[in-house]
PDB file of C-alpha atoms in Angstrom:
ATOM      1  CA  UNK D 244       0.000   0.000   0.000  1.00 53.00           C
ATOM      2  CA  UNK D 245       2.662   2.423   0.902  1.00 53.00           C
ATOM      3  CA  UNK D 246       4.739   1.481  -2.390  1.00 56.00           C
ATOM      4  CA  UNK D 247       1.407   2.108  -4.328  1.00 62.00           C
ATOM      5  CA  UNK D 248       0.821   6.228  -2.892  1.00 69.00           C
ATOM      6  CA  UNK D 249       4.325   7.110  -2.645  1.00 81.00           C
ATOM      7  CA  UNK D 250       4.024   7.266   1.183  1.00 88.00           C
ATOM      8  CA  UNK D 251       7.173   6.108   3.662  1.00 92.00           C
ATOM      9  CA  UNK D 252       6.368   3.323   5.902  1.00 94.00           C
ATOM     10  CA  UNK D 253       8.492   3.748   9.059  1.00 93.00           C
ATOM     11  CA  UNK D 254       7.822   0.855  11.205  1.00 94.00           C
ATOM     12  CA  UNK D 255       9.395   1.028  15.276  1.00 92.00           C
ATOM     13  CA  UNK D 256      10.022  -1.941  17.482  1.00 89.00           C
ATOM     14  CA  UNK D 257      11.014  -1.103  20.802  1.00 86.00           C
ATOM     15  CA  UNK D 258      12.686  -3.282  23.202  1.00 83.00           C
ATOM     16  CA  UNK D 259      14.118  -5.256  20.724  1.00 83.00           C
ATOM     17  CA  UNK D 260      15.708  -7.193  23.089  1.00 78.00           C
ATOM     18  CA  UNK D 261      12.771  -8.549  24.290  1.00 79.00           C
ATOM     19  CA  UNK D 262      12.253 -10.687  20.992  1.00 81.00           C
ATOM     20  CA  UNK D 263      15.614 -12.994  21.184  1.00 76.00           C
ATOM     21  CA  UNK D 264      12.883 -14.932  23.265  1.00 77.00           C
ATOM     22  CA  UNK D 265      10.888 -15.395  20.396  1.00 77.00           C
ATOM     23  CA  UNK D 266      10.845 -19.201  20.194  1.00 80.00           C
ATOM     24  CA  UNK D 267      10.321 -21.567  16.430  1.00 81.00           C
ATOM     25  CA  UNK D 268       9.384 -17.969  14.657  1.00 83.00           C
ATOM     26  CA  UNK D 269      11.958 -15.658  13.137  1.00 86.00           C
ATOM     27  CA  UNK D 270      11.021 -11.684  11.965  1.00 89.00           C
ATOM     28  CA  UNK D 271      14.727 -11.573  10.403  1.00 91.00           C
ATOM     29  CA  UNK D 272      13.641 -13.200   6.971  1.00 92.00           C
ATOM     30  CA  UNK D 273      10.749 -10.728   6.826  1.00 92.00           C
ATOM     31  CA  UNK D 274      12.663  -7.982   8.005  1.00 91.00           C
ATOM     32  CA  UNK D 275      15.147  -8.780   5.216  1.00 93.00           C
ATOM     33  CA  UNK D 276      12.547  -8.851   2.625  1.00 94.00           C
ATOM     34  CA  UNK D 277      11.172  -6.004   3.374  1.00 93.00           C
ATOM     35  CA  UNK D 278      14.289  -3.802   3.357  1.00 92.00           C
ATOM     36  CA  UNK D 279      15.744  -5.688  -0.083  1.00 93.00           C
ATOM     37  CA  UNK D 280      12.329  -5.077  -1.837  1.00 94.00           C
ATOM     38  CA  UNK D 281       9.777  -2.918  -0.355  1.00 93.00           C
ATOM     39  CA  UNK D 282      12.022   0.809  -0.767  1.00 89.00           C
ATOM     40  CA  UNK D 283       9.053   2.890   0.963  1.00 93.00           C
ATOM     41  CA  UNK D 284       9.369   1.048   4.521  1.00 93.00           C
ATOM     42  CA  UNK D 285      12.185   1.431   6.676  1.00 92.00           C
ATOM     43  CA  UNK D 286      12.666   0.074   9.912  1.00 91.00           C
ATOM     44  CA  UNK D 287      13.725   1.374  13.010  1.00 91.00           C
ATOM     45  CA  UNK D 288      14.934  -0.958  16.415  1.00 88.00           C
ATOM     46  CA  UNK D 289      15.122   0.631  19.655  1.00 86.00           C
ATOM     47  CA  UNK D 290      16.195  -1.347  23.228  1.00 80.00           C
ATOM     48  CA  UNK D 291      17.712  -0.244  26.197  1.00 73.00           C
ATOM     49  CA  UNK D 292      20.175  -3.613  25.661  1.00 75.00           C
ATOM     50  CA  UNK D 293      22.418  -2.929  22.946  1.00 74.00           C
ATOM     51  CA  UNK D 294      23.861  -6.088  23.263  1.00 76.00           C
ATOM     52  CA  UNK D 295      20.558  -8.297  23.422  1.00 75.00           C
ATOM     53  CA  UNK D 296      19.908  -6.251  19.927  1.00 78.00           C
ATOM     54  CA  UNK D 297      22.677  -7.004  18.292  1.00 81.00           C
ATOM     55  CA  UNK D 298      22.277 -10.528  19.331  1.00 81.00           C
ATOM     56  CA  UNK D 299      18.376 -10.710  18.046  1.00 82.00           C
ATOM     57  CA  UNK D 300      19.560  -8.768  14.674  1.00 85.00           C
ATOM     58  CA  UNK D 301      22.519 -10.982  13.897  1.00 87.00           C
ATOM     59  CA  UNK D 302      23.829  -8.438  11.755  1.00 84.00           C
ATOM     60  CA  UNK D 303      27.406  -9.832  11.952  1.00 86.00           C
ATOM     61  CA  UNK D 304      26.338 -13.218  11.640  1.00 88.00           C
ATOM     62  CA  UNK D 305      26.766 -14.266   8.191  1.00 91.00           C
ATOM     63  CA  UNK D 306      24.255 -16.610   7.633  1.00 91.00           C
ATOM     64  CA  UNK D 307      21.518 -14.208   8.927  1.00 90.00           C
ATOM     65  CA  UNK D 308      19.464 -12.744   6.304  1.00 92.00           C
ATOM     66  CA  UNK D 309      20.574  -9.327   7.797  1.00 89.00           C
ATOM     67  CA  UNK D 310      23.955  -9.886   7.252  1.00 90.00           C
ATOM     68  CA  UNK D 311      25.413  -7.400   5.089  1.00 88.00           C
ATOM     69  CA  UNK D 312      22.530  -4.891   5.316  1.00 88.00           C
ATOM     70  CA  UNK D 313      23.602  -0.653   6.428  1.00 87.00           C
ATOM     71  CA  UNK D 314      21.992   0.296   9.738  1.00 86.00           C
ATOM     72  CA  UNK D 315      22.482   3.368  11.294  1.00 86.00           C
ATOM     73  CA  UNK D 316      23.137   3.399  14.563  1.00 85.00           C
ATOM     74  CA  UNK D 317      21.958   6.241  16.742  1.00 84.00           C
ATOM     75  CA  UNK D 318      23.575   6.452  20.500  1.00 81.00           C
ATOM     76  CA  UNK D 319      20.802   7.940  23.027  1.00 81.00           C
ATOM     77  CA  UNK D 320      22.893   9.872  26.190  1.00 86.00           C
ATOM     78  CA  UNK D 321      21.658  11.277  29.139  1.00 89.00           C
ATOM     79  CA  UNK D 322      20.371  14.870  29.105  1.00 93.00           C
ATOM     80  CA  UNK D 323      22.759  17.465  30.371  1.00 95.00           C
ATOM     81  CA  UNK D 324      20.539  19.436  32.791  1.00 96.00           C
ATOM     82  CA  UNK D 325      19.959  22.216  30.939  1.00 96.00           C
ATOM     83  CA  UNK D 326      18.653  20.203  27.958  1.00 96.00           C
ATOM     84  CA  UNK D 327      16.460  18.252  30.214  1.00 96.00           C
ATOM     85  CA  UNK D 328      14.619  21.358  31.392  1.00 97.00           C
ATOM     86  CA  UNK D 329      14.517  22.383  28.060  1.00 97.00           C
ATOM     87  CA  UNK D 330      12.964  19.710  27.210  1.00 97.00           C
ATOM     88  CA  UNK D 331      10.208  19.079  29.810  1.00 97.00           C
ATOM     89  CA  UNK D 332       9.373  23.610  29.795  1.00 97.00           C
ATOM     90  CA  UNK D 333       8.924  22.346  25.518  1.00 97.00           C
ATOM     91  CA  UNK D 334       6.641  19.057  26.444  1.00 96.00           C
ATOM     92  CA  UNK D 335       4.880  20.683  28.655  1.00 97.00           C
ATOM     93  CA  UNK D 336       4.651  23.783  26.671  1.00 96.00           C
ATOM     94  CA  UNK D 337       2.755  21.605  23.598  1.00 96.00           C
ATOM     95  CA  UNK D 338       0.432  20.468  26.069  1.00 96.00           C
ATOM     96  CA  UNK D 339      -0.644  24.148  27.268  1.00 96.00           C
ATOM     97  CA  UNK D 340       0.872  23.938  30.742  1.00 95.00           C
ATOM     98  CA  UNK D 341       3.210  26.640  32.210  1.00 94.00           C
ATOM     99  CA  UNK D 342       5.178  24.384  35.245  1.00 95.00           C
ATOM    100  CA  UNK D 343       6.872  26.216  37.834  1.00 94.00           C
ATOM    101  CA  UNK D 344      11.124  25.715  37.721  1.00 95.00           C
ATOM    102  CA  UNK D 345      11.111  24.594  41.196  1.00 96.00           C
ATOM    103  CA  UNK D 346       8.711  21.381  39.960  1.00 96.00           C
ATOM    104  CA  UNK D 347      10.901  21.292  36.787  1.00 96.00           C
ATOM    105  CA  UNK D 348      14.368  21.321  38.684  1.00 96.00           C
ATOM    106  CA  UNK D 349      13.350  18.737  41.393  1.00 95.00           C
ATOM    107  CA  UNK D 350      12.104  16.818  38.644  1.00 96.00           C
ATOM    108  CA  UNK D 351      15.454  16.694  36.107  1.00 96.00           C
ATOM    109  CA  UNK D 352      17.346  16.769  39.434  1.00 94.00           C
ATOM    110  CA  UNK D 353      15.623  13.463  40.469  1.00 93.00           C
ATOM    111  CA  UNK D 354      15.387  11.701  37.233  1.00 91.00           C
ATOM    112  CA  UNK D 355      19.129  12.688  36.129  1.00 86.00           C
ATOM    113  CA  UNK D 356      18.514  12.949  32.373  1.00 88.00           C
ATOM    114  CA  UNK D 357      17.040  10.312  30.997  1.00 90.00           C
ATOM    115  CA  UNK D 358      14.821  10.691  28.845  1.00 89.00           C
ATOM    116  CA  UNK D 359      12.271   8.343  28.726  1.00 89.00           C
ATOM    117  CA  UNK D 360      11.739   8.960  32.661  1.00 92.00           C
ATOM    118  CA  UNK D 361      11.788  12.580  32.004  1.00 95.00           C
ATOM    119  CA  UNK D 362       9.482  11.599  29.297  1.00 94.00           C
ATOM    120  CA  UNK D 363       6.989   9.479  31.714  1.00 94.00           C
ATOM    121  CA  UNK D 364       7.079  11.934  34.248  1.00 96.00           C
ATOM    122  CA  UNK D 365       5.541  14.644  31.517  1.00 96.00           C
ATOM    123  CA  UNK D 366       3.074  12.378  30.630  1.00 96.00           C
ATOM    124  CA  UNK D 367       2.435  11.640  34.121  1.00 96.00           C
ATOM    125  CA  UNK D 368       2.062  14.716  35.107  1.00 96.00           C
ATOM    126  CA  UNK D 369      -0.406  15.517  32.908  1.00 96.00           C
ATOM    127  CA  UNK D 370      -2.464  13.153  33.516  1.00 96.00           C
ATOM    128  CA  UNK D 371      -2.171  13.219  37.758  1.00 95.00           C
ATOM    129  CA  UNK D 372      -0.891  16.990  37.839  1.00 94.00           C
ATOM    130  CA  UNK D 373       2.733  18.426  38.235  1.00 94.00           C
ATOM    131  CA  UNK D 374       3.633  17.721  42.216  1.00 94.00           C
ATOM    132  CA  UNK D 375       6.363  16.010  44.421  1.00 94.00           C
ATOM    133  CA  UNK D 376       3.590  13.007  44.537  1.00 96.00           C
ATOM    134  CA  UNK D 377       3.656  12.632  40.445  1.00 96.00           C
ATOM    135  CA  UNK D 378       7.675  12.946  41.132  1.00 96.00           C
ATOM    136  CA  UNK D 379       7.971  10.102  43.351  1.00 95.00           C
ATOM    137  CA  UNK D 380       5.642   8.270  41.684  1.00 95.00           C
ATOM    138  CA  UNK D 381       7.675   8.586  38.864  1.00 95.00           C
ATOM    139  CA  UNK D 382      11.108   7.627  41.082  1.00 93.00           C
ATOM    140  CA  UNK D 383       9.336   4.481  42.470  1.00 92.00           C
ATOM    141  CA  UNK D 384       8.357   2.809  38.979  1.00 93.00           C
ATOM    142  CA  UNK D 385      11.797   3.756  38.114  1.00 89.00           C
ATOM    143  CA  UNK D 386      13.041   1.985  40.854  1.00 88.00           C
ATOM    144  CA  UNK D 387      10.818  -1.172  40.457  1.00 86.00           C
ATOM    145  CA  UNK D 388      11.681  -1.375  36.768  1.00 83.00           C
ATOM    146  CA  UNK D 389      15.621  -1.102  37.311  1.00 80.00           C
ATOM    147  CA  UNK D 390      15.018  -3.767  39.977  1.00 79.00           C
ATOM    148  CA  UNK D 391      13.286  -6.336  37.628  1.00 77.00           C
ATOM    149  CA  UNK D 392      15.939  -5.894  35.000  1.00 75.00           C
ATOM    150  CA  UNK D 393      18.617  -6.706  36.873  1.00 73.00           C
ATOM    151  CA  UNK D 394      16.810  -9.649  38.698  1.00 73.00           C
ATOM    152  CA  UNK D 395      15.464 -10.718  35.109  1.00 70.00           C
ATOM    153  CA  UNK D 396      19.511 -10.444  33.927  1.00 68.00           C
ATOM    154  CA  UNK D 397      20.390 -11.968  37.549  1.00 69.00           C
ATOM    155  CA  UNK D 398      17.718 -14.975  36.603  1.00 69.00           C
ATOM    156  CA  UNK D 399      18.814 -16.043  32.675  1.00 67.00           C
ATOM    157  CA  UNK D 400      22.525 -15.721  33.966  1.00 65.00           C
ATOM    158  CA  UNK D 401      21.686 -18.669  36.249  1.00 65.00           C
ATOM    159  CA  UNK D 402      24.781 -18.250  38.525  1.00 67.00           C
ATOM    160  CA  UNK D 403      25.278 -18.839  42.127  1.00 72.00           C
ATOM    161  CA  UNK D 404      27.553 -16.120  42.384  1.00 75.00           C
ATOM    162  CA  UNK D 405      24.927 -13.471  41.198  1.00 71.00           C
ATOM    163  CA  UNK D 406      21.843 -14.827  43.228  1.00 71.00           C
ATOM    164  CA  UNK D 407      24.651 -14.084  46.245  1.00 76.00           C
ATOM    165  CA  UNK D 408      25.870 -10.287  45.067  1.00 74.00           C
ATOM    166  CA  UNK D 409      21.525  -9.410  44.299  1.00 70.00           C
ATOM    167  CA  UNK D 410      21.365 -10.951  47.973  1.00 73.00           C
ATOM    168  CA  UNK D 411      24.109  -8.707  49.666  1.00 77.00           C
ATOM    169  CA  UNK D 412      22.412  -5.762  47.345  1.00 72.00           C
ATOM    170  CA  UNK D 413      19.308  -6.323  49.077  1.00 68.00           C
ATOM    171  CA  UNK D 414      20.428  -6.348  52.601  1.00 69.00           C
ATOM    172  CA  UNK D 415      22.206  -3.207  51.912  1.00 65.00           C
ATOM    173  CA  UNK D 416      19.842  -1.585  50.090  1.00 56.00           C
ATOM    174  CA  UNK D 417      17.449  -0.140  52.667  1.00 46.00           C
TER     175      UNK D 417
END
């Protein structure tokens, strides 16, 4: 349909890393196809595991039906401060809210530049209202995410010697 109108395609899969668990299915041939053939549709992978990406892509795997294919590869860094108050006073600007700096600086001071939890705590606060509640809130699901990464990294490591160092972190950590 795209190929037929003249319109670009730009299909996103976050968390790419998420899909080496795909089991008896691959996207890669598809993928392949798609980018060999179909010119108007371009793909882009996101994941906060570079490695785990690379891994599901197998772009330096010669028998994958990637291999051999240009990617671009785009590096996302923490904000500096200034650009992350920038760029919540510009979110929040779109949505027709005027946010006090104190909120914003407590805020970028809390979530130290990173985007996507600057980016959930706009969204967030639009939706529950700019506050040191909304904050927090923000800090804890932070928190409990970061947690269940490392366990979940902890878990398909299977090693002794982890489950031991996420026990010592525990017992220190409050």
């Amino acid at each position: 349909m795209a190929e037929l109108d003249n319109t670009k395609l730009i299909v996103v899969i976050d968390e790419v890393q998420e899909l080496v668990k795909l089991k008896g299915f691959s996207l890669l041939p598809t993928i392949a196809y798609a980018y060999d053939n179909l010119r108007n549709i371009s793909f882009v992978f996101a994941g906060s595991k570079i490695g785990m990406l690379y891994k599901f892509l197998k772009i330096e795997n010669s028998s994958s039906p990637l291999y051999g294919r240009y990617m671009e590869e785009v590096d996302v860094k923490p904000l500096s401060r200034e650009q992350s108050i920038d760029f919540l006073y510009k979110g929040f600007s779109e949505a027709g809210v005027n946010p006090s700096r104190e909120i914003i600086e407590d805020a970028v001071d809390k979530l130290d530049g990173i985007i996507g939890w600057l980016s959930y705590f706009g969204l967030t606060a639009l939706r529950n209202g700019l506050s040191e509640e909304t904050i927090r809130k923000v800090q804890n699901t932070a928190f409990k995410i970061v947690i269940s990464e490392f366990c979940n990294f902890v878990r398909s490591r299977g090693s002794r010697r982890y489950m031991e160092i996420l026990k010592a972190v525990k017992n220190s950590a409050c």
